[in-house]
mmCIF file of C-alpha atoms and ligand atoms in Angstrom:
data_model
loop_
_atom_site.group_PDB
_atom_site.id
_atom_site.type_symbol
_atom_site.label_atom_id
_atom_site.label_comp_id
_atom_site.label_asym_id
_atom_site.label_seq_id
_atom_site.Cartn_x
_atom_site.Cartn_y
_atom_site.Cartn_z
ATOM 1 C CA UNK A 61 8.328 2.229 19.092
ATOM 2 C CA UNK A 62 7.458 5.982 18.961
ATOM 3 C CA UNK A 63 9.653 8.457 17.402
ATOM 4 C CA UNK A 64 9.318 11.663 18.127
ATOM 5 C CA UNK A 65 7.740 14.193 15.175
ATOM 6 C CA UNK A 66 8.607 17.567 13.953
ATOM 7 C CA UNK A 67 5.863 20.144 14.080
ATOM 8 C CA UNK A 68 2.969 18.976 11.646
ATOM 9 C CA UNK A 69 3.071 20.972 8.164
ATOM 10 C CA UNK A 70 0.117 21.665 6.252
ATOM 11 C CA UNK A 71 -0.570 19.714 3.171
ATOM 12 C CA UNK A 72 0.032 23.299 0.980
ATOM 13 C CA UNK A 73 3.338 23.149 2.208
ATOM 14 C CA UNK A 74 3.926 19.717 1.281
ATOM 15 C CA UNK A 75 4.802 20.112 -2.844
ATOM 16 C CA UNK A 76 7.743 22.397 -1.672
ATOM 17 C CA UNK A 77 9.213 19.706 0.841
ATOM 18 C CA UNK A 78 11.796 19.547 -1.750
ATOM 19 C CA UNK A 79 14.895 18.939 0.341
ATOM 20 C CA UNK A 80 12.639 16.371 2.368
ATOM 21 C CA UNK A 81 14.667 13.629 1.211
ATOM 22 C CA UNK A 82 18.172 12.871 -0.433
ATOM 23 C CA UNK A 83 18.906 14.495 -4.151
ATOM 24 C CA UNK A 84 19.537 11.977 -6.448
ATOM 25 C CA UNK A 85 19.382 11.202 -9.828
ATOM 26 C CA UNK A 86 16.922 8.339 -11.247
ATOM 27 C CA UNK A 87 17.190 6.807 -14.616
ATOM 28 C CA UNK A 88 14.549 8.811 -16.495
ATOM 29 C CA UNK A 89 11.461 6.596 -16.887
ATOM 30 C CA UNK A 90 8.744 9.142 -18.313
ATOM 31 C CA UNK A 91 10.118 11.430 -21.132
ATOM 32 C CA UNK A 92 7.508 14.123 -19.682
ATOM 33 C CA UNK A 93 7.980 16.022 -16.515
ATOM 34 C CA UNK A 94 5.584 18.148 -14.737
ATOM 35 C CA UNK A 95 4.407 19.883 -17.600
ATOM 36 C CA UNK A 96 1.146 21.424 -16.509
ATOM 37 C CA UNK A 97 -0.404 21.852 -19.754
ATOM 38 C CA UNK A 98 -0.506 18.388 -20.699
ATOM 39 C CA UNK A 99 -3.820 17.073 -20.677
ATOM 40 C CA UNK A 100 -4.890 14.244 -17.592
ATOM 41 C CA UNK A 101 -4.834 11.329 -19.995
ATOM 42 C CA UNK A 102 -1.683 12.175 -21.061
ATOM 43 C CA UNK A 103 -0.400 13.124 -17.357
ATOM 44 C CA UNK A 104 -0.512 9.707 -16.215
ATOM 45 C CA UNK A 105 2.246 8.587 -18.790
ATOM 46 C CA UNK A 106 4.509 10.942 -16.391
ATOM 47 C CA UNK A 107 6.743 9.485 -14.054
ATOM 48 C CA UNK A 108 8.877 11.892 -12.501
ATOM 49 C CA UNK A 109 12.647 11.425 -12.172
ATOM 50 C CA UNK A 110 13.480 12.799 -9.001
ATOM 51 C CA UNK A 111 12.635 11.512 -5.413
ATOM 52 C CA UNK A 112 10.106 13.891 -3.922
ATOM 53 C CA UNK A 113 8.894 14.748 -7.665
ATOM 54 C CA UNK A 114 5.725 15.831 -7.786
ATOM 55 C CA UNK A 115 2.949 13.922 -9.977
ATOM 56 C CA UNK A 116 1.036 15.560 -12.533
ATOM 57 C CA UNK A 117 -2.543 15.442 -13.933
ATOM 58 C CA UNK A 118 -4.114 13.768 -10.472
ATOM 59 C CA UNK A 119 -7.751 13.432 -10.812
ATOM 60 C CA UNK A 120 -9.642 13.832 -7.179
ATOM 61 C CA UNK A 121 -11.713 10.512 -6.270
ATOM 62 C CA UNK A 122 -15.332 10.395 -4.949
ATOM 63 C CA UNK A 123 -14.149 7.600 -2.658
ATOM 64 C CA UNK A 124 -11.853 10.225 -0.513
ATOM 65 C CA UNK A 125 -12.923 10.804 3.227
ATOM 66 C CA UNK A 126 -12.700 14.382 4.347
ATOM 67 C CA UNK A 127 -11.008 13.406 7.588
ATOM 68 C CA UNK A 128 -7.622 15.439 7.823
ATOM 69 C CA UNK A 129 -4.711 14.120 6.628
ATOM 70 C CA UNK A 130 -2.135 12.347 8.643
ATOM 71 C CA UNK A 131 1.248 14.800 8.088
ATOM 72 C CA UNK A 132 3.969 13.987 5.613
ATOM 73 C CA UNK A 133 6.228 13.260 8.526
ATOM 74 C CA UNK A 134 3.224 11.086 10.125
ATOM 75 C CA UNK A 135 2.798 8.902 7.289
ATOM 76 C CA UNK A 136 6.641 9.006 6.092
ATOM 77 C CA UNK A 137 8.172 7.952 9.378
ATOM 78 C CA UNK A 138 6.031 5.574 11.300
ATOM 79 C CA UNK A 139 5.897 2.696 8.983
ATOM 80 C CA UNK A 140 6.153 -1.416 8.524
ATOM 81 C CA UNK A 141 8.214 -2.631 5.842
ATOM 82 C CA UNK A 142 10.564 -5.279 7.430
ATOM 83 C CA UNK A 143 12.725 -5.627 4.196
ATOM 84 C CA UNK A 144 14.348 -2.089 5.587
ATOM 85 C CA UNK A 145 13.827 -3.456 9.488
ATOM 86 C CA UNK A 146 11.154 -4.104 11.540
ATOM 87 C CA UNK A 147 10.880 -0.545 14.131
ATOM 88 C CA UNK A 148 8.434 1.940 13.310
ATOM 89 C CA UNK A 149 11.148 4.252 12.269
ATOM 90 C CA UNK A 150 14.023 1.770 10.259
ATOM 91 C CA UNK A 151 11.981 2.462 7.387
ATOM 92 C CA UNK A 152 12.620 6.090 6.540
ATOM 93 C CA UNK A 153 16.232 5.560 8.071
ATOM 94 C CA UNK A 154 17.667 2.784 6.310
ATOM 95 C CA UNK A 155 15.677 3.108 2.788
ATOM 96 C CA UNK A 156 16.394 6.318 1.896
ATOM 97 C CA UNK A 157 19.415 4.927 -0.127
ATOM 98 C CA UNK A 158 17.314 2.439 -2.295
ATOM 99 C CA UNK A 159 17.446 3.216 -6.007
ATOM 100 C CA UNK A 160 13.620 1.676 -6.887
ATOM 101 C CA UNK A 161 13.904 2.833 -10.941
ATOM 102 C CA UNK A 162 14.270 1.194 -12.706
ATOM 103 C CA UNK A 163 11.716 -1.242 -11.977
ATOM 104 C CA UNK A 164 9.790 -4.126 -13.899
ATOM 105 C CA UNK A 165 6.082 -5.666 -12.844
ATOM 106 C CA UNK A 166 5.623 -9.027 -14.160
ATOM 107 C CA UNK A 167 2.779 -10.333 -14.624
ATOM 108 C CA UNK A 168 1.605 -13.823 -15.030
ATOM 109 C CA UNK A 169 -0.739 -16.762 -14.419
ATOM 110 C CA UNK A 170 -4.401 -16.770 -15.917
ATOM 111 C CA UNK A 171 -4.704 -13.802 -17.934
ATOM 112 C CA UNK A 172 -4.722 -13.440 -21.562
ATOM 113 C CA UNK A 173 -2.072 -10.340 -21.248
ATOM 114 C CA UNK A 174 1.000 -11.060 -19.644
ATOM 115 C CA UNK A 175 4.728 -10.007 -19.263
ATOM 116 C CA UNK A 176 7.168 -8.167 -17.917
ATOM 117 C CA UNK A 177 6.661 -4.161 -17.939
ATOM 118 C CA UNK A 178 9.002 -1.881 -17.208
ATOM 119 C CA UNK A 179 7.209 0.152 -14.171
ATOM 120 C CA UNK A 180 6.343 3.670 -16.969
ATOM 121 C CA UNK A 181 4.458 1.205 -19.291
ATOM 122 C CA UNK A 182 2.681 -0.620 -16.238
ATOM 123 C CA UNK A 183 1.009 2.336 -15.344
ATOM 124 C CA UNK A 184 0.747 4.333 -18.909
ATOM 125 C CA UNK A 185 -2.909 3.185 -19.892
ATOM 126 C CA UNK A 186 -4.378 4.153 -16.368
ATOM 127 C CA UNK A 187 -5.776 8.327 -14.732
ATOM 128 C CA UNK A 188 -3.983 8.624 -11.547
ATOM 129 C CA UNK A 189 -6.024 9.721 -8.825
ATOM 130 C CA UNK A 190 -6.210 11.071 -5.689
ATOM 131 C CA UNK A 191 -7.797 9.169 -3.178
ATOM 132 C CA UNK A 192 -7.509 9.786 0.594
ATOM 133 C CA UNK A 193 -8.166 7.001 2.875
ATOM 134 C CA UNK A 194 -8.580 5.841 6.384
ATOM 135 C CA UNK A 195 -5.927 3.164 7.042
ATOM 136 C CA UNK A 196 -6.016 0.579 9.836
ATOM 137 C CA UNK A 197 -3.497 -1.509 10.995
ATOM 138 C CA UNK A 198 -3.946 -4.592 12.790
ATOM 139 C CA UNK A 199 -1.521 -3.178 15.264
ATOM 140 C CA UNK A 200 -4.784 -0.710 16.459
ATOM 141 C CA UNK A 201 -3.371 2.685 14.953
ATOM 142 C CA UNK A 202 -5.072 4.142 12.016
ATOM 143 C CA UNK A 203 -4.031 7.427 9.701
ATOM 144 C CA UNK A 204 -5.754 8.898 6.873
ATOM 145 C CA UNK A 205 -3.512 9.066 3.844
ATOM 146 C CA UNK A 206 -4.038 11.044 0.628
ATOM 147 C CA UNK A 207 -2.876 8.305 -1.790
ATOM 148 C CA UNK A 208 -1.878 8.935 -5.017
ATOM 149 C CA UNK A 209 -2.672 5.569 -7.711
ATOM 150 C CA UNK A 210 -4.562 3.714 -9.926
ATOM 151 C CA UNK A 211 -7.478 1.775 -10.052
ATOM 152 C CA UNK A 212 -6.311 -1.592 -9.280
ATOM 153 C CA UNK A 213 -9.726 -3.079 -11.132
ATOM 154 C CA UNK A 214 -8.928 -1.274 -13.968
ATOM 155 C CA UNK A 215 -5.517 -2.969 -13.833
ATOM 156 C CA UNK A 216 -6.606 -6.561 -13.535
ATOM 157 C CA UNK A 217 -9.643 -5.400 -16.525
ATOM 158 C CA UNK A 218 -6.633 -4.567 -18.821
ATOM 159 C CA UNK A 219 -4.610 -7.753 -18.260
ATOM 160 C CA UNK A 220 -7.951 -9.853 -19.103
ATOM 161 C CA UNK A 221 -7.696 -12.645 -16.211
ATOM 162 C CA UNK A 222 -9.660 -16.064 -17.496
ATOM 163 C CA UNK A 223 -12.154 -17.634 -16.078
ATOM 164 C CA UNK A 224 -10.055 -19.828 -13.940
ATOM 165 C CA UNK A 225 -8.012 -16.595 -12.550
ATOM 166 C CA UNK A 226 -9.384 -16.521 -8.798
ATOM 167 C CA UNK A 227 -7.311 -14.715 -6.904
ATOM 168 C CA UNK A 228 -4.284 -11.785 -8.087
ATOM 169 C CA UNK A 229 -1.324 -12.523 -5.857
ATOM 170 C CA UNK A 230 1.762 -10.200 -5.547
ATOM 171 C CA UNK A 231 5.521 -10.195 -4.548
ATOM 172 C CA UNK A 232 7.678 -7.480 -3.241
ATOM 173 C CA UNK A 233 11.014 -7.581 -4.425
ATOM 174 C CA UNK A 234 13.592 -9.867 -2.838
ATOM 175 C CA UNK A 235 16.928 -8.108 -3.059
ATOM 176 C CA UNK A 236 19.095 -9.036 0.092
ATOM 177 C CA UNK A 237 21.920 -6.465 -1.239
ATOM 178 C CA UNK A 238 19.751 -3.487 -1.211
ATOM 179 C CA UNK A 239 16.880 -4.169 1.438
ATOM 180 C CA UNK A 240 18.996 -4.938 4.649
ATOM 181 C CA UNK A 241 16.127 -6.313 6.421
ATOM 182 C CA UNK A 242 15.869 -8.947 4.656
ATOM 183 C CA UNK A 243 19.212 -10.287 6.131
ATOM 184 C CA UNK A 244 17.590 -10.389 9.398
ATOM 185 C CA UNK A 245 14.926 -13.414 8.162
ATOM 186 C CA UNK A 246 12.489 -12.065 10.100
ATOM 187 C CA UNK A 247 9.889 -13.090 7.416
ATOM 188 C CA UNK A 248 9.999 -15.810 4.591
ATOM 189 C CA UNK A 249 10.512 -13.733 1.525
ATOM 190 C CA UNK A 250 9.712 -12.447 -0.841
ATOM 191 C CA UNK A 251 6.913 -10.705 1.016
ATOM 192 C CA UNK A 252 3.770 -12.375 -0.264
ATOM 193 C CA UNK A 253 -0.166 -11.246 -0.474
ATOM 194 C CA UNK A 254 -3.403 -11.724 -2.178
ATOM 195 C CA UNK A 255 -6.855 -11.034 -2.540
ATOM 196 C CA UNK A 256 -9.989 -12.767 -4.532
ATOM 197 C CA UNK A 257 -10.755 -11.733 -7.613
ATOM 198 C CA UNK A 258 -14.052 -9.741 -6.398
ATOM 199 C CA UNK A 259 -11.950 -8.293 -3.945
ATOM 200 C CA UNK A 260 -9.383 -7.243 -6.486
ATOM 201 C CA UNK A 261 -11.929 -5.907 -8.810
ATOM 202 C CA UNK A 262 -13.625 -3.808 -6.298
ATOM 203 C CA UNK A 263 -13.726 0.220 -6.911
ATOM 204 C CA UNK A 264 -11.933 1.176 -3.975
ATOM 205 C CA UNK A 265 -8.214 -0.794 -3.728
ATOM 206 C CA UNK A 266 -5.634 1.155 -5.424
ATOM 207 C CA UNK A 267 -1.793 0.655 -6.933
ATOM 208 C CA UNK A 268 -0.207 3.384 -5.250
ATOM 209 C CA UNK A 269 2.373 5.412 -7.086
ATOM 210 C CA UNK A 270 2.346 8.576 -4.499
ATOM 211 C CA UNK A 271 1.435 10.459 -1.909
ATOM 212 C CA UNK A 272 0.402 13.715 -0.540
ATOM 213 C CA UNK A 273 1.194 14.479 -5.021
ATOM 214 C CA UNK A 274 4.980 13.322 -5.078
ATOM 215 C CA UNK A 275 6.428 10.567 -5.758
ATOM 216 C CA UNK A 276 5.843 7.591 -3.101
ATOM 217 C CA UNK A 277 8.557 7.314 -0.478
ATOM 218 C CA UNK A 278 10.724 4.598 -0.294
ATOM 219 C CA UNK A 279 9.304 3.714 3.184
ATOM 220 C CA UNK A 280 5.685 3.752 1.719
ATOM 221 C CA UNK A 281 6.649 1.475 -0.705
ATOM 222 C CA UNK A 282 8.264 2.831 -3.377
ATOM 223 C CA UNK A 283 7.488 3.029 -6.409
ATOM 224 C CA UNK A 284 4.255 0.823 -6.543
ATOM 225 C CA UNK A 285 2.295 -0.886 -3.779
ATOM 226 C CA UNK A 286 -0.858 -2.073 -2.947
ATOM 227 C CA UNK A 287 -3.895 0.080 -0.976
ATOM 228 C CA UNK A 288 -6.986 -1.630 0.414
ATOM 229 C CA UNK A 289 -8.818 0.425 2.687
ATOM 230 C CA UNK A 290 -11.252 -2.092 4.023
ATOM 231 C CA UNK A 291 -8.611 -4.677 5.311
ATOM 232 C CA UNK A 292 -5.680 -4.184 8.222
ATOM 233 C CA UNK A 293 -2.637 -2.625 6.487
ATOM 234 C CA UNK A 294 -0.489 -5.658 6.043
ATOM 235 C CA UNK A 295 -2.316 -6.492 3.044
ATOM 236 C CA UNK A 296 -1.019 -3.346 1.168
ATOM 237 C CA UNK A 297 2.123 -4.598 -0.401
ATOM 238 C CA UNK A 298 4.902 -2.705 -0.872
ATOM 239 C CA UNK A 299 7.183 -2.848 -3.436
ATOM 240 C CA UNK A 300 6.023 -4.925 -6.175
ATOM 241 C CA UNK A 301 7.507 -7.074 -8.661
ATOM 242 C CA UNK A 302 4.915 -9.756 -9.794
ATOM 243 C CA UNK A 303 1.697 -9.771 -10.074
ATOM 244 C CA UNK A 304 0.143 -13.308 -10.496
ATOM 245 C CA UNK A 305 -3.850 -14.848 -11.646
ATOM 246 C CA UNK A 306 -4.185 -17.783 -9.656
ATOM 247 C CA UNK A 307 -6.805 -20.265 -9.198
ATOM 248 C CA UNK A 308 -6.234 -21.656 -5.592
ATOM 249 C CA UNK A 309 -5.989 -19.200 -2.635
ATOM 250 C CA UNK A 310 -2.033 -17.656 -2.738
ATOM 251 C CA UNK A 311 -0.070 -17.846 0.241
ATOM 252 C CA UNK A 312 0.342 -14.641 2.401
ATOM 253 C CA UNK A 313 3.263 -13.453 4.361
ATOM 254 C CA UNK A 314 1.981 -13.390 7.467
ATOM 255 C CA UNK A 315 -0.669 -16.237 7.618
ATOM 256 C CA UNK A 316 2.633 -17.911 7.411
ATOM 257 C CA UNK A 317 4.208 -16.254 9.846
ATOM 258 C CA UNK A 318 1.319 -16.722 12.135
ATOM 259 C CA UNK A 319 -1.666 -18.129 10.836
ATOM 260 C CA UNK A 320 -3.779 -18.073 13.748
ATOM 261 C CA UNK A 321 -3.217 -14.443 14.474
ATOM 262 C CA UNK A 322 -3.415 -13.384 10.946
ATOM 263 C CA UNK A 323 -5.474 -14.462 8.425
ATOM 264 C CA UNK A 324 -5.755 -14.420 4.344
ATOM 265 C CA UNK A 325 -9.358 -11.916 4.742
ATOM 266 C CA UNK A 326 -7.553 -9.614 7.539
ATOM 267 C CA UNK A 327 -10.927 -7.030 6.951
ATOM 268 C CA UNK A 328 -11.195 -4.340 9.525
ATOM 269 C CA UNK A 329 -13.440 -5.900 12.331
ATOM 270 C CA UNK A 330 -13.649 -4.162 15.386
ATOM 271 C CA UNK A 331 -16.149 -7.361 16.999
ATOM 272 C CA UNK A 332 -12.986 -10.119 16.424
ATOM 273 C CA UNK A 333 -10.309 -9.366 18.554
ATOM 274 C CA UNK A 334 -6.484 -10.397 17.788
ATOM 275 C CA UNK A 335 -5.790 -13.129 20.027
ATOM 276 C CA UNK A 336 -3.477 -10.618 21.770
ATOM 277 C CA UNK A 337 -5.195 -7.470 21.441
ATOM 278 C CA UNK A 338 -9.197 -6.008 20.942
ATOM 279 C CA UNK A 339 -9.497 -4.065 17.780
ATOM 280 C CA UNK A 340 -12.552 -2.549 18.914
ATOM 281 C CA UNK A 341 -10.601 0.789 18.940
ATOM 282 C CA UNK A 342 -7.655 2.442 17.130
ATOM 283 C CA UNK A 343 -4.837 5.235 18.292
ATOM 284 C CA UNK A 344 -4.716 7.776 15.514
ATOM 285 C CA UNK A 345 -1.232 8.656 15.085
ATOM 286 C CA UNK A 346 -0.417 12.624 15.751
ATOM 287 C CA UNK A 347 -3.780 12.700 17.578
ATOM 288 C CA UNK A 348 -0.876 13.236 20.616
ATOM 289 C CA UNK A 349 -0.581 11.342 23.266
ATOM 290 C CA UNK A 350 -3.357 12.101 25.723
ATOM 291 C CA UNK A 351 -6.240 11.326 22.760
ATOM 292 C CA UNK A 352 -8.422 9.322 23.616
ATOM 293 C CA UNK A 353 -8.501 6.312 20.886
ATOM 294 C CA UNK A 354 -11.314 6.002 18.521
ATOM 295 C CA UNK A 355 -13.885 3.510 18.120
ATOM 296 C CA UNK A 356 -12.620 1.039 14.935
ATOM 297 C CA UNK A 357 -15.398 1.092 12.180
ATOM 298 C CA UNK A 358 -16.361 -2.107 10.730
ATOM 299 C CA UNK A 359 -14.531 -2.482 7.379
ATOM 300 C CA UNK A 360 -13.049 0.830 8.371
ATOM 301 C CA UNK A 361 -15.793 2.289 7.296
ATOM 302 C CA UNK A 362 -16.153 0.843 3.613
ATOM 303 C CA UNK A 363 -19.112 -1.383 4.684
ATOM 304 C CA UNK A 364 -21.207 0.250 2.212
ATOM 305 C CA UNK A 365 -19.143 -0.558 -0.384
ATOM 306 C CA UNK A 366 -17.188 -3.936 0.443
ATOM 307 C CA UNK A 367 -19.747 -5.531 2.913
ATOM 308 C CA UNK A 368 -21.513 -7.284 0.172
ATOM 309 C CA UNK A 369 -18.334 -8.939 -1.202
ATOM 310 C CA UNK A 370 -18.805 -11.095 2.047
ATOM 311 C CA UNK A 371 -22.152 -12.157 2.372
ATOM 312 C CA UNK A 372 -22.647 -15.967 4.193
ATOM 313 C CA UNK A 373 -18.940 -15.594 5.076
ATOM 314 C CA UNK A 374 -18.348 -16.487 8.594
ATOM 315 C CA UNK A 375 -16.014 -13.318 9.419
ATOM 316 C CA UNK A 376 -15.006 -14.932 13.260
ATOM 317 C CA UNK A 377 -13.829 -18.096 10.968
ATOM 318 C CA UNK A 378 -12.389 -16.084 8.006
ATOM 319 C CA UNK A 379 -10.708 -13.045 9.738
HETATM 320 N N1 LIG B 1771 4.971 -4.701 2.419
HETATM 321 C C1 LIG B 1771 6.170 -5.277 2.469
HETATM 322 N N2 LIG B 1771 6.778 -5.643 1.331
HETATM 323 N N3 LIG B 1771 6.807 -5.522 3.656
HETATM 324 C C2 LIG B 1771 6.232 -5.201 4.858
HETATM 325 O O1 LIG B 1771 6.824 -5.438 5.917
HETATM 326 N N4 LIG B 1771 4.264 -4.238 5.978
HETATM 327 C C3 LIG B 1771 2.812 -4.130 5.880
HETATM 328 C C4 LIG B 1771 2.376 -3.326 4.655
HETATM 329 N N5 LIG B 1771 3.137 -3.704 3.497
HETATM 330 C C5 LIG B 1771 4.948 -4.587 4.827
HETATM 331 C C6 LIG B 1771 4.357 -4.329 3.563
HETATM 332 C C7 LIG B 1771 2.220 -3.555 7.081
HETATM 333 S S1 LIG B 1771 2.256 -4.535 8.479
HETATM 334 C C8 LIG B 1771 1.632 -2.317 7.100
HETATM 335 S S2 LIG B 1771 0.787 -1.767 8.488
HETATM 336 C C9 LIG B 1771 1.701 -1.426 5.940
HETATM 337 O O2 LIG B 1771 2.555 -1.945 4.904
HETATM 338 C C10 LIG B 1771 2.218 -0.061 6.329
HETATM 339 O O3 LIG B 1771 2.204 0.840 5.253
HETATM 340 P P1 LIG B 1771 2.752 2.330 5.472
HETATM 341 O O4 LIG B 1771 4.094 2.191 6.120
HETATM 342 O O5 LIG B 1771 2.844 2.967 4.123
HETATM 343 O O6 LIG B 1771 1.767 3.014 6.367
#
């Protein structure tokens, strides 16, 4: 479903969205907040306490595209996160209530560091950066989000997988009292999703902590979730809770749901169609409605830096 968007604001006017989104108070996770002196290593100990906080001490990325930014309200109100309902705008409505601090990543399986962190320690050691992206979903619209996060290789480099870790799994969080969508069962939950190792290890995913430099939405996945620019945006997790080294191929939410429509690669691929649908182009949202769509790039682009993670894969096979 389309909803209909207020007038697009410019990404200077973003930081002073302020009363964007509901005032409330947040257990304080970071002792530090927005100090501007503090210097970058330190900055990415800071977790704001406030929804709509901005983040401090972002580093820009070389991996960023120059494309324009989807708006705030763009990428904040046309979303998928069925634990809060599955239209394009239930999302932002019914999430805006969810408390996510505090919050604990465990991780587990075969790594030589493992545990439960609270969500400030889990992303004390890493810089966050800025890295703007073009995003594709498998439903054939695409935005370009300026993603706030960390390295997610430098993540799985810190925990110290084993040899036997093949894959990094991850879980959203399963809470039926304060995600209302997932009283509707329209998914097996917890939400479920993976990626090899190589993948995983790759320079350009990211653990998302924010967006356009505030805090991440509750719709986008508040306060941590998966970004991997090269694959169809189901396989960026929201909301996650355990991270897990495994050494057969995890389960995914939707190759469950619908394994023959969706599979555990999912890479951008404009020459294998959905059995439904072609995804040989893409509608970028607030292009308005008379746009004409765009042709879909093959890894969305990221060939040059993904394509070889896939070489003597049979892509029609492993979609
Ligand atoms: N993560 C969880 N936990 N639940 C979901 O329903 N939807 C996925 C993905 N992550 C989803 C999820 C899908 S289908 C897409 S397209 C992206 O989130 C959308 O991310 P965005 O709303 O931040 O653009």
């Amino acid at each position: 479903m389309l909803i209909k968007k207020p007038a697009a604001i410019r990404p200077s006017e973003i930081t002073s969205e302020k009363n964007y989104l509901n005032r409330r108070n947040f257990i304080r996770a970071g002792a530090l907040l927005g100090g501007s002196i503090l210097a970058p290593s330190a900055m990415s100990a800071v977790v704001p306490d406030k929804r709509g906080a901005k983040l401090a001490g972002i580093r820009k990325s070389r991996f960023s595209t120059d494309e324009t930014p989807n708006s705030f309200e763009d990428i904040t109100t046309y979303n998928n996160y069925y634990e809060f309902g599955t239209g394009k705008s239930d999302p932002y409505k019914n999430a805006q209530d969810f408390d996510p601090l505090p919050w604990t990543v465990k991780v587990e399986g075969h790594a030589e560091k493992t545990g439960t962190f609270d969500f400030a320690d889990f992303i004390k050691p890493f810089d966050l950066e800025e890295r703007i992206y073009r995003m594709r979903c498998v439903e054939a619209w695409s935005m370009v989000i300026p993603w706030v996060g960390i390295s997610l290789a430098e993540v799985i480099k810190h925990f110290r997988p084993t040899s036997k870790a093949k894959y990094v799994a991850f879980e959203t969080l399963n809470d039926r009292k304060r995600m209302p969508g997932i009283r509707r069962g329209s998914l097996d939950w917890p939400y479920r999703e993976g990626l090899t190792i190589a993948e995983a290890t790759n320079p350009l995913p990211i653990l998302a902590v924010g967006l356009y430099g505030q805090v991440l939405p509750n719709q986008n996945g508040a306060p941590i979730r998966l970004v991997v620019p090269w694959k169809y945006g189901f396989k960026g997790i929201k909301g996650i809770v355990r991270m897990r080294f495994t050494e057969v191929r995890p389960e995914t939410s939707w190759n469950m749901a619908q394994a023959r429509e969706y599979g555990f690669y999912a890479n951008v691929n404009p020459n294998v169609d959905h059995p439904r649908w072609s995804q040989a182009r893409e509608r970028r949202i607030g292009a308005g409605l008379f746009a004409s769509k765009q042709p879909t790039l093959m890894f969305n682009g990221y060939g040059d830096e993904v394509a070889h993670l896939y070489k003597g894969l049979d892509l029609r096979r492993n979609y």
